[in-house]
Amino acid sequence: IIGITNSKAENFSAWYQEVVLKAEMVEYYQEISGFFVLRPLSMHIWNTIRKWFQGHIEEMGVEETSFPMFLSKTSLDKEKDHVEGFAPELAWVERAGDKKLEVPVAIRPTSEAVMYPYYSKWIRSHRDLPLRLNQWNSVVRWEAKQTTPFLRTREFLWQEGHTAHLTEEMASKEVLEILELYAGVYEQLLAIPVVRGTKTENEKFAGGYYTTTVEGYIPSNGRGIQGATSHALGQNFSKIFHITVEDPQNKGQHVNVWQNSWGLSTRVIGVMVMVHGDNKGLVLPPRIAQLQVVFVPVGINKNTSPEDKKKHEDQMDEMRVTLKKAGVRSESDWREGYTPAWKFNDWEMKGVPLRLEFGPKDAAKEVVSYARRDTGEKGEVPIADLATKIPELLETIQADMYKKAEISFREHRKMITKWDDVLPSLDEKNLVLIPFCLDGKCEDRIKELTTRADDNRDVPENQKVPSMGMKSLCIPFEQPQVNDLVPGETACLNPECKGKAQKWVMFGRSY
Ligand SMILES: O=C(C[C@H]1NCCC[C@H]1O)Cn1cnc2c(c1=O)CCCC2
Ligand SMILES: [Mg+2]
């Protein structure tokens, strides 16, 4: 059978794996587990994101760089505090050919330790600031946990931006500019709403000063997912790597520069699949779809005369040219030996946003029949109006996909003021906003208190009650303006905590 055999609601993880494989997005790399091949459909999405993001950071004055993919043990040991937690994920090269390496080298899991010795060398005067470099590359993190395409892989493509500034103000301004671009990748390209906020002490990048993040929501399981992070590093790394400039305010004094680092990876593609996909397969937002429109000829069969078939083909080619001129990416499916219905299923599985059916009856009426992938809605467009109506329809699809996801996310963000309402709310696939004291120990306890002892009931997958506890996802920039939380007065929601709530914090089961 073609088409997706797993149901998204019944077995989400099996559905996901099946979709990314059958839609020809990825291939499992059989030779070594945890690695995947990205196929053209995925690379088109990644390249669309890259072009958009690259254009914006160039406007900001960010330049491109490319550093070696290996780092030496010596430079790694320099920042052992922040790396130590990650050491198990480092992949090492010990030998080249049959020669043992004097000093083993690690494959970069991220490039701070590779780049910052050179930041120290290049940044002498405050005139060298701001230094803003970004690189598009891949990194390796030898995950111990189960890997899954796009969401958790041992190698992934990303961009990593690393900047240095004279003052904390200049650095913090950029942190937010970049975060807004990350939100734009999700909201404008992938039709996915995200909540912007700050990570708590427990969840921030340990080597940094503070972390800002865009958080997504997966309706199928009600879990939160980190979308991308923009970190203020403070002066932590410039102290470790001695990146200083003479203070223009008072000569002779040296100040450590203020740094940021920011990253967005191919994980975004996995989020898009999970949020928009359905039981027929992928549903692609038109702005990132390699193929936006597929023409399928109908009503053509062995009784059709060769000249009629030829005429039909020419008309379809003409329509494709019209669409190409209007900036629409389309193909015609003339595959022999497959019924239109078979073709409809195939393109639906691959997520093509809009199908145009064209048969002799349509030709007679000088229309083309359309079917939207997101809603299934059908209709007709006069051939004469293609150049305007089809781009409009694609933008409508993009907007409707976003709207649907935004409503779903908004409806599943619950403000909770009674501790006993937390678990039931999580079990209804919600994220929760709770009055929280911001203390790391309290957060650890909240995770424990909301972890259900797995009683190993052998219930069917979709009734299996998730046992994981809730983590903090972010402190939303947009704090609910209600008086249920008076900072410093309202109690932290954790019943065991004596502390006072400082902020509404979004918690949830998460990836
Ligand atoms: O990578 C970062 C911070 C920063 N790196 C650059 C891009 C933005 C941001 O991700 C955090 N981090 C996550 N994961 C790991 C490391 C690590 O530093 C280092 C060791 C292996 C695993
Ligand atoms: Mg990790």
Coordinates of C-alpha atoms and ligand atoms in Angstrom, one line a residue:
I1 CA 0.0 0.0 0.0
I2 CA 1.1 3.5 -0.5
G3 CA 0.3 6.2 2.0
I4 CA 0.9 6.3 5.7
T5 CA -0.2 3.3 7.7
N6 CA 0.4 4.7 11.2
S7 CA -2.2 7.0 12.7
K8 CA -0.8 10.3 14.1
A9 CA -3.1 10.1 17.1
E10 CA -2.6 6.4 17.8
N11 CA 1.1 6.1 17.5
F12 CA 2.8 9.5 17.1
S13 CA 6.4 8.3 17.0
A14 CA 5.8 5.5 14.5
W15 CA 3.7 8.0 12.4
Y16 CA 6.6 10.5 12.5
Q17 CA 9.3 8.0 11.4
E18 CA 7.0 6.7 8.6
V19 CA 6.2 10.2 7.3
V20 CA 9.8 11.5 7.1
L21 CA 10.8 8.3 5.3
K22 CA 7.9 7.9 2.9
A23 CA 7.9 11.7 2.1
E24 CA 11.6 11.1 1.0
M25 CA 12.9 13.7 3.5
V26 CA 15.5 11.4 5.2
E27 CA 17.2 8.1 5.0
Y28 CA 18.5 6.2 8.1
Y29 CA 22.3 5.9 7.7
Q30 CA 22.4 2.1 8.1
E31 CA 26.2 2.0 8.6
I32 CA 26.3 4.0 11.9
S33 CA 23.2 4.5 14.1
G34 CA 22.1 8.0 15.1
F35 CA 23.0 9.5 11.7
F36 CA 20.7 10.4 8.8
V37 CA 20.8 11.4 5.2
L38 CA 19.0 14.6 4.4
R39 CA 17.3 14.3 1.0
P40 CA 16.5 17.1 -1.5
L41 CA 13.1 17.9 0.1
S42 CA 14.7 18.6 3.5
M43 CA 17.6 20.5 1.9
H44 CA 15.2 22.7 0.1
I45 CA 13.5 23.6 3.4
W46 CA 16.9 24.1 5.1
N47 CA 18.2 26.3 2.2
T48 CA 15.1 28.4 2.2
I49 CA 15.6 29.0 6.0
R50 CA 19.3 29.7 5.4
K51 CA 18.7 32.2 2.6
W52 CA 16.1 34.1 4.7
F53 CA 18.2 34.1 7.9
Q54 CA 21.5 34.8 6.1
G55 CA 19.9 37.8 4.4
H56 CA 18.7 39.3 7.7
I57 CA 22.0 38.8 9.6
E58 CA 24.0 40.3 6.7
E59 CA 21.8 43.4 7.1
M60 CA 22.8 43.4 10.7
G61 CA 26.5 43.4 9.7
V62 CA 27.2 39.8 10.6
E63 CA 30.0 38.2 8.5
E64 CA 30.6 34.6 7.6
T65 CA 33.5 32.5 8.7
S66 CA 34.5 28.9 8.6
F67 CA 36.6 27.4 11.4
P68 CA 38.1 23.9 11.6
M69 CA 35.8 21.1 12.7
F70 CA 38.3 19.7 15.2
L71 CA 39.3 21.0 18.6
S72 CA 42.3 20.0 20.6
K73 CA 42.3 18.5 24.1
T74 CA 44.3 21.5 25.3
S75 CA 41.8 24.1 24.3
L76 CA 38.9 22.0 25.5
D77 CA 40.5 21.7 28.9
K78 CA 40.6 25.5 29.1
E79 CA 36.8 25.6 29.5
K80 CA 36.4 22.2 31.2
D81 CA 33.7 23.6 33.6
H82 CA 31.0 24.1 31.0
V83 CA 32.1 21.2 28.7
E84 CA 32.6 18.6 31.5
G85 CA 28.8 18.0 31.6
F86 CA 28.9 17.3 27.9
A87 CA 32.1 15.2 27.7
P88 CA 30.2 12.0 27.1
E89 CA 28.9 13.5 23.9
L90 CA 32.3 14.3 22.4
A91 CA 33.5 12.2 19.5
W92 CA 37.3 11.8 19.3
V93 CA 39.8 11.1 16.5
E94 CA 42.7 9.1 17.9
R95 CA 44.4 8.0 14.7
A96 CA 45.1 9.2 11.2
G97 CA 45.8 6.3 8.8
D98 CA 47.9 3.8 10.9
K99 CA 49.5 6.6 12.9
K100 CA 48.3 7.4 16.4
L101 CA 47.8 11.1 16.9
E102 CA 50.1 12.7 19.4
V103 CA 47.2 14.6 20.8
P104 CA 43.7 13.2 20.1
V105 CA 41.3 15.7 18.6
A106 CA 37.6 16.1 19.2
I107 CA 35.0 16.8 16.6
R108 CA 33.3 20.0 17.4
P109 CA 30.0 19.7 19.3
T110 CA 29.9 23.5 19.1
S111 CA 32.7 26.0 18.3
E112 CA 33.3 28.2 21.3
A113 CA 36.6 26.5 22.1
V114 CA 37.6 26.5 18.5
M115 CA 36.9 30.2 17.8
Y116 CA 37.5 32.1 20.9
P117 CA 41.3 31.8 21.0
Y118 CA 41.2 33.7 17.7
Y119 CA 38.8 36.2 19.0
S120 CA 41.4 36.9 21.7
K121 CA 44.0 37.3 19.0
W122 CA 42.0 39.5 16.7
I123 CA 40.2 41.7 19.2
R124 CA 42.8 44.3 20.5
S125 CA 41.1 47.7 20.5
H126 CA 37.5 48.7 21.0
R127 CA 37.6 49.6 17.3
D128 CA 37.7 45.9 16.6
L129 CA 34.2 45.7 18.1
P130 CA 31.6 44.6 17.5
L131 CA 33.0 41.4 16.0
R132 CA 30.2 39.4 14.6
L133 CA 30.8 36.1 12.9
N134 CA 28.4 33.3 11.9
Q135 CA 29.2 29.9 10.5
W136 CA 26.9 27.4 8.7
N137 CA 28.2 23.9 9.5
S138 CA 27.4 20.6 11.1
V139 CA 28.3 19.5 14.6
V140 CA 28.6 16.1 16.3
R141 CA 27.1 15.2 19.7
W142 CA 27.3 11.5 20.4
E143 CA 23.8 11.3 22.0
A144 CA 23.3 8.4 24.4
K145 CA 19.5 8.7 24.2
Q146 CA 17.4 7.2 21.3
T147 CA 17.9 9.4 18.3
T148 CA 15.2 10.4 15.9
P149 CA 15.3 12.3 12.5
F150 CA 15.8 16.1 12.8
L151 CA 14.9 16.2 16.5
R152 CA 17.8 14.3 18.1
T153 CA 20.6 13.2 15.8
R154 CA 24.3 12.6 16.4
E155 CA 25.2 15.1 13.7
F156 CA 23.1 18.0 12.6
L157 CA 23.3 21.1 10.4
W158 CA 23.0 24.4 12.1
Q159 CA 24.3 27.9 12.1
E160 CA 26.3 29.2 15.1
G161 CA 26.7 32.9 15.5
H162 CA 29.4 34.2 17.9
T163 CA 29.7 37.9 18.6
A164 CA 31.7 40.2 20.8
H165 CA 30.6 43.7 22.0
L166 CA 32.1 46.5 24.1
T167 CA 29.1 46.8 26.5
E168 CA 26.5 44.6 28.0
E169 CA 23.8 46.9 26.4
M170 CA 25.1 46.4 22.9
A171 CA 25.3 42.6 23.5
S172 CA 21.8 42.3 25.0
K173 CA 20.2 44.3 22.1
E174 CA 21.6 41.8 19.6
V175 CA 20.5 38.8 21.7
L176 CA 16.9 39.9 21.2
E177 CA 17.3 40.9 17.5
I178 CA 18.5 37.4 16.8
L179 CA 15.8 35.8 18.9
E180 CA 13.2 37.7 16.9
L181 CA 14.7 36.3 13.7
Y182 CA 14.4 32.8 15.1
A183 CA 10.8 33.5 15.8
G184 CA 10.5 34.7 12.2
V185 CA 11.9 31.4 10.9
Y186 CA 9.1 29.6 12.7
E187 CA 6.2 32.0 12.3
Q188 CA 6.9 33.4 8.8
L189 CA 8.4 30.4 7.0
L190 CA 7.2 27.3 8.9
A191 CA 3.8 28.6 10.0
I192 CA 4.6 27.7 13.6
P193 CA 3.8 29.9 16.6
V194 CA 6.5 30.2 19.3
V195 CA 6.6 31.7 22.7
R196 CA 9.6 34.0 23.3
G197 CA 11.2 34.0 26.7
T198 CA 14.2 33.5 29.0
K199 CA 15.4 30.1 30.3
T200 CA 15.5 29.6 34.0
E201 CA 18.8 29.0 35.8
N202 CA 18.3 25.2 35.5
E203 CA 17.7 25.3 31.8
K204 CA 20.0 28.0 30.5
F205 CA 23.3 27.3 28.8
A206 CA 25.6 26.6 31.8
G207 CA 28.6 28.5 30.3
G208 CA 26.5 31.6 29.6
Y209 CA 25.0 34.6 31.5
Y210 CA 21.4 34.2 30.4
T211 CA 19.6 32.3 27.6
T212 CA 16.7 33.5 25.5
T213 CA 14.6 31.0 23.6
V214 CA 11.7 30.4 21.3
E215 CA 9.5 27.6 22.5
G216 CA 7.2 25.5 20.4
Y217 CA 4.3 23.2 21.2
I218 CA 3.5 19.8 19.7
P219 CA -0.3 19.3 19.8
S220 CA -0.2 15.5 19.3
N221 CA 1.4 14.9 22.7
G222 CA 1.1 18.2 24.4
R223 CA 4.8 18.6 24.8
G224 CA 6.9 21.7 24.6
I225 CA 10.0 21.8 22.4
Q226 CA 12.9 24.2 22.4
G227 CA 13.0 25.9 19.0
A228 CA 16.3 27.9 19.0
T229 CA 18.4 29.7 21.5
S230 CA 20.1 33.1 21.6
H231 CA 22.5 33.4 24.6
A232 CA 24.1 36.3 26.3
L233 CA 27.5 34.9 27.5
G234 CA 28.3 38.0 29.6
Q235 CA 32.0 38.1 30.2
N236 CA 32.3 34.4 31.1
F237 CA 34.0 33.3 27.9
S238 CA 36.1 36.5 27.5
K239 CA 37.6 35.9 30.9
I240 CA 38.4 32.3 30.1
F241 CA 39.8 33.1 26.7
H242 CA 41.3 36.6 27.7
I243 CA 39.4 38.6 25.1
T244 CA 39.9 42.2 26.3
V245 CA 40.2 45.7 24.9
E246 CA 41.5 48.9 26.4
D247 CA 38.6 50.8 28.0
P248 CA 37.9 53.9 25.9
Q249 CA 36.5 55.5 29.0
N250 CA 39.7 55.3 31.0
K251 CA 43.0 54.6 29.3
G252 CA 45.2 51.9 30.7
Q253 CA 42.3 49.9 32.0
H254 CA 41.3 46.7 30.1
V255 CA 37.8 45.4 29.9
N256 CA 36.6 41.9 29.0
V257 CA 34.3 42.0 26.0
W258 CA 30.6 41.0 26.3
Q259 CA 29.7 38.1 24.1
N260 CA 26.7 36.4 22.6
S261 CA 26.2 33.0 20.8
W262 CA 23.1 31.9 19.0
G263 CA 22.1 28.7 17.2
L264 CA 19.3 27.3 15.1
S265 CA 19.5 23.7 13.7
T266 CA 17.7 21.3 11.3
R267 CA 15.6 20.4 14.4
V268 CA 13.2 23.1 13.0
I269 CA 12.3 20.7 10.2
G270 CA 11.2 18.0 12.6
V271 CA 9.0 20.5 14.5
M272 CA 7.3 21.5 11.2
V273 CA 6.6 17.8 10.3
M274 CA 5.1 17.1 13.8
V275 CA 3.0 20.2 14.0
H276 CA 1.5 20.2 10.5
G277 CA 1.6 16.6 9.3
D278 CA -1.6 14.4 9.2
N279 CA -2.6 10.8 8.5
K280 CA -2.0 11.3 4.8
G281 CA 1.6 12.4 5.5
L282 CA 3.4 15.7 5.3
V283 CA 1.7 19.0 5.0
L284 CA 4.2 21.6 3.8
P285 CA 3.7 25.4 4.4
P286 CA 3.9 26.8 0.8
R287 CA 6.7 29.3 1.6
I288 CA 9.2 26.4 2.2
A289 CA 7.7 23.8 -0.2
Q290 CA 10.1 22.8 -3.0
L291 CA 7.0 21.9 -5.0
Q292 CA 4.1 24.3 -4.2
V293 CA 1.7 23.1 -6.9
V294 CA 1.3 19.8 -8.7
F295 CA -0.7 19.4 -11.9
V296 CA -2.4 16.1 -12.3
P297 CA -4.1 15.4 -15.6
V298 CA -7.5 13.7 -15.3
G299 CA -9.9 12.2 -17.7
I300 CA -7.1 11.2 -20.1
N301 CA -7.0 7.5 -20.9
K302 CA -6.4 5.1 -23.7
N303 CA -9.5 6.3 -25.6
T304 CA -8.1 9.9 -25.7
S305 CA -6.9 10.6 -29.2
P306 CA -3.2 11.5 -29.5
E307 CA -4.0 15.0 -30.7
D308 CA -6.3 15.6 -27.8
K309 CA -3.6 14.3 -25.4
K310 CA -1.1 16.6 -27.1
K311 CA -3.4 19.6 -26.8
H312 CA -4.0 18.8 -23.2
E313 CA -0.3 18.6 -22.5
D314 CA 0.3 21.9 -24.2
Q315 CA -2.4 23.6 -22.2
M316 CA -0.9 22.2 -19.0
D317 CA 2.6 23.3 -20.0
E318 CA 1.2 26.8 -20.7
M319 CA -0.3 26.9 -17.2
R320 CA 3.0 25.9 -15.7
V321 CA 4.8 28.7 -17.5
T322 CA 2.2 31.2 -16.3
L323 CA 2.7 30.0 -12.7
K324 CA 6.5 30.0 -13.1
K325 CA 6.3 33.7 -14.1
A326 CA 4.2 34.3 -11.1
G327 CA 6.9 32.8 -8.9
V328 CA 5.1 29.6 -8.2
R329 CA 7.1 26.3 -8.2
S330 CA 5.0 23.6 -10.0
E331 CA 5.3 20.3 -11.7
S332 CA 3.0 18.1 -13.9
D333 CA 2.6 14.5 -13.1
W334 CA 2.4 12.6 -16.4
R335 CA 3.6 9.3 -14.9
E336 CA 2.2 6.5 -17.0
G337 CA 0.4 3.5 -15.5
Y338 CA -0.8 5.3 -12.4
T339 CA -4.4 6.4 -11.8
P340 CA -5.1 10.0 -10.7
A341 CA -6.2 8.7 -7.3
W342 CA -2.9 7.0 -6.9
K343 CA -1.1 10.2 -7.8
F344 CA -3.3 12.3 -5.4
N345 CA -2.3 10.0 -2.5
D346 CA 1.4 10.2 -3.5
W347 CA 1.5 14.0 -3.6
E348 CA -0.6 14.3 -0.4
M349 CA 2.0 12.1 1.3
K350 CA 4.7 14.4 0.1
G351 CA 2.9 17.4 1.5
V352 CA 2.5 19.4 -1.7
P353 CA 0.3 22.3 -0.6
L354 CA -1.9 22.6 -3.7
R355 CA -3.1 20.1 -6.4
L356 CA -4.5 21.3 -9.7
E357 CA -6.5 18.7 -11.6
F358 CA -7.1 19.4 -15.2
G359 CA -9.3 17.3 -17.5
P360 CA -11.3 17.7 -20.7
K361 CA -14.3 19.0 -18.7
D362 CA -12.1 21.6 -17.0
A363 CA -10.6 22.5 -20.4
A364 CA -14.1 23.0 -21.9
K365 CA -15.0 25.3 -19.0
E366 CA -11.5 27.0 -19.2
V367 CA -11.0 26.3 -15.5
V368 CA -8.7 24.2 -13.4
S369 CA -9.9 22.3 -10.3
Y370 CA -7.9 22.7 -7.1
A371 CA -7.6 20.8 -3.9
R372 CA -5.9 22.3 -0.8
R373 CA -3.6 19.9 1.1
D374 CA -4.2 21.5 4.5
T375 CA -8.0 21.6 4.5
G376 CA -8.9 19.3 1.6
E377 CA -11.0 22.2 0.3
K378 CA -11.8 21.9 -3.4
G379 CA -12.7 24.6 -5.9
E380 CA -12.2 25.9 -9.4
V381 CA -10.0 28.7 -10.7
P382 CA -10.5 30.2 -14.2
I383 CA -7.3 29.5 -16.2
A384 CA -7.2 33.3 -17.1
D385 CA -6.8 34.1 -13.4
L386 CA -4.1 31.6 -12.5
A387 CA -1.3 34.1 -12.2
T388 CA -3.1 36.0 -9.4
K389 CA -5.4 33.4 -7.9
I390 CA -2.8 30.7 -7.3
P391 CA -0.2 32.9 -5.4
E392 CA -3.1 34.2 -3.4
L393 CA -4.4 30.8 -2.6
L394 CA -0.9 29.7 -1.5
E395 CA -0.6 32.7 0.8
T396 CA -4.0 31.9 2.2
I397 CA -2.9 28.3 2.9
Q398 CA 0.3 29.6 4.6
A399 CA -1.8 32.0 6.8
D400 CA -4.4 29.4 7.7
M401 CA -1.8 26.9 8.7
Y402 CA -0.3 29.4 11.0
K403 CA -3.6 30.4 12.4
K404 CA -4.6 26.8 13.1
A405 CA -1.4 26.1 14.9
E406 CA -1.5 29.4 16.9
I407 CA -5.0 28.7 18.1
S408 CA -4.1 25.2 19.2
F409 CA -1.0 26.4 21.0
R410 CA -2.9 29.3 22.7
E411 CA -5.7 27.0 23.8
H412 CA -3.2 24.6 25.4
R413 CA -1.3 27.2 27.5
K414 CA -3.2 27.2 30.8
M415 CA -2.6 29.6 33.7
I416 CA -2.7 27.5 36.8
T417 CA -3.1 28.9 40.3
K418 CA -3.8 25.7 42.2
W419 CA -1.1 23.0 42.4
D420 CA -3.7 20.1 42.2
D421 CA -4.7 21.4 38.7
V422 CA -1.3 20.9 37.3
L423 CA -1.2 17.2 36.5
P424 CA -4.8 17.0 35.1
S425 CA -3.9 19.9 32.9
L426 CA -0.7 18.3 31.6
D427 CA -2.7 15.1 31.0
E428 CA -5.0 17.1 28.7
K429 CA -1.9 17.9 26.6
N430 CA -1.5 21.4 28.0
L431 CA 1.6 23.4 28.9
V432 CA 1.1 25.3 32.1
L433 CA 1.9 28.9 33.3
I434 CA 2.5 28.8 37.0
P435 CA 3.6 31.4 39.6
F436 CA 7.2 30.3 40.3
C437 CA 9.9 31.4 42.6
L438 CA 12.7 30.9 40.0
D439 CA 14.8 28.8 42.4
G440 CA 16.6 25.9 40.7
K441 CA 16.1 23.4 43.6
C442 CA 12.4 24.2 43.6
E443 CA 12.3 23.5 39.9
D444 CA 14.0 20.1 40.4
R445 CA 11.4 19.3 43.0
I446 CA 8.6 20.3 40.7
K447 CA 9.9 17.9 38.1
E448 CA 10.0 15.1 40.7
L449 CA 6.5 15.9 42.0
T450 CA 5.0 15.8 38.5
T451 CA 6.8 12.6 37.5
R452 CA 4.2 9.8 37.7
A453 CA 5.6 6.6 39.1
D454 CA 5.5 4.4 36.0
D455 CA 3.2 1.6 37.1
N456 CA 4.0 -0.2 33.9
R457 CA 0.4 -0.8 33.1
D458 CA 0.5 -2.4 29.7
V459 CA -2.0 0.0 28.3
P460 CA -2.2 0.7 24.5
E461 CA 0.3 3.3 23.4
N462 CA -2.2 6.1 23.0
Q463 CA -3.7 5.6 26.5
K464 CA -0.3 5.2 28.0
V465 CA -0.1 8.0 30.6
P466 CA 3.2 9.7 30.1
S467 CA 5.3 9.4 33.2
M468 CA 7.9 12.2 32.6
G469 CA 7.7 15.2 34.9
M470 CA 7.4 18.8 33.7
K471 CA 10.4 21.0 33.0
S472 CA 10.5 24.7 32.8
L473 CA 10.4 25.8 29.2
C474 CA 10.8 29.6 29.6
I475 CA 9.9 32.7 31.5
P476 CA 7.7 34.3 28.8
F477 CA 8.6 37.9 27.9
E478 CA 4.8 38.4 27.8
Q479 CA 3.7 38.0 31.4
P480 CA -0.1 37.6 32.0
Q481 CA -1.3 40.9 33.3
V482 CA -3.5 39.4 36.1
N483 CA -3.3 40.0 39.8
D484 CA -3.2 36.3 40.6
L485 CA 0.6 36.8 40.9
V486 CA 1.9 39.7 42.9
P487 CA 5.7 39.3 42.6
G488 CA 7.2 38.7 46.1
E489 CA 3.8 38.2 47.7
T490 CA 2.0 35.4 45.9
A491 CA 3.3 32.0 47.0
C492 CA 5.3 29.9 44.6
L493 CA 2.9 27.2 43.3
N494 CA 5.1 24.3 44.5
P495 CA 3.3 23.3 47.7
E496 CA 6.6 22.3 49.4
C497 CA 8.2 25.7 48.5
K498 CA 8.2 28.5 51.1
G499 CA 9.3 30.9 48.5
K500 CA 7.4 33.8 46.8
A501 CA 6.5 33.7 43.1
Q502 CA 8.6 36.1 41.0
K503 CA 7.2 35.3 37.5
W504 CA 4.7 33.3 35.6
V505 CA 6.8 30.5 34.2
M506 CA 5.8 28.1 31.4
F507 CA 6.3 24.5 32.3
G508 CA 5.5 21.3 30.4
R509 CA 6.5 17.8 29.5
S510 CA 9.1 18.3 26.8
Y511 CA 11.4 16.9 24.2
Ligands
LIG1 O1 26.2 24.8 22.2 C1 26.0 25.4 23.2 C2 25.9 26.9 23.4 C3 25.8 27.6 22.1 N1 26.7 27.1 21.0 C4 26.7 27.9 19.8 C5 25.4 28.1 19.3 C6 24.4 28.6 20.3 C7 24.4 27.7 21.5 O2 24.0 26.4 21.2 C8 25.7 24.6 24.5 N2 26.1 23.2 24.3 C9 25.2 22.2 24.1 N3 25.6 21.0 24.0 C10 26.9 20.6 24.1 C11 27.9 21.6 24.3 C12 27.5 22.9 24.5 O3 28.3 23.9 24.7 C13 29.4 21.3 24.4 C14 29.7 19.8 24.5 C15 28.8 18.9 23.8 C16 27.3 19.2 23.9
MG2 MG 22.2 17.9 24.1

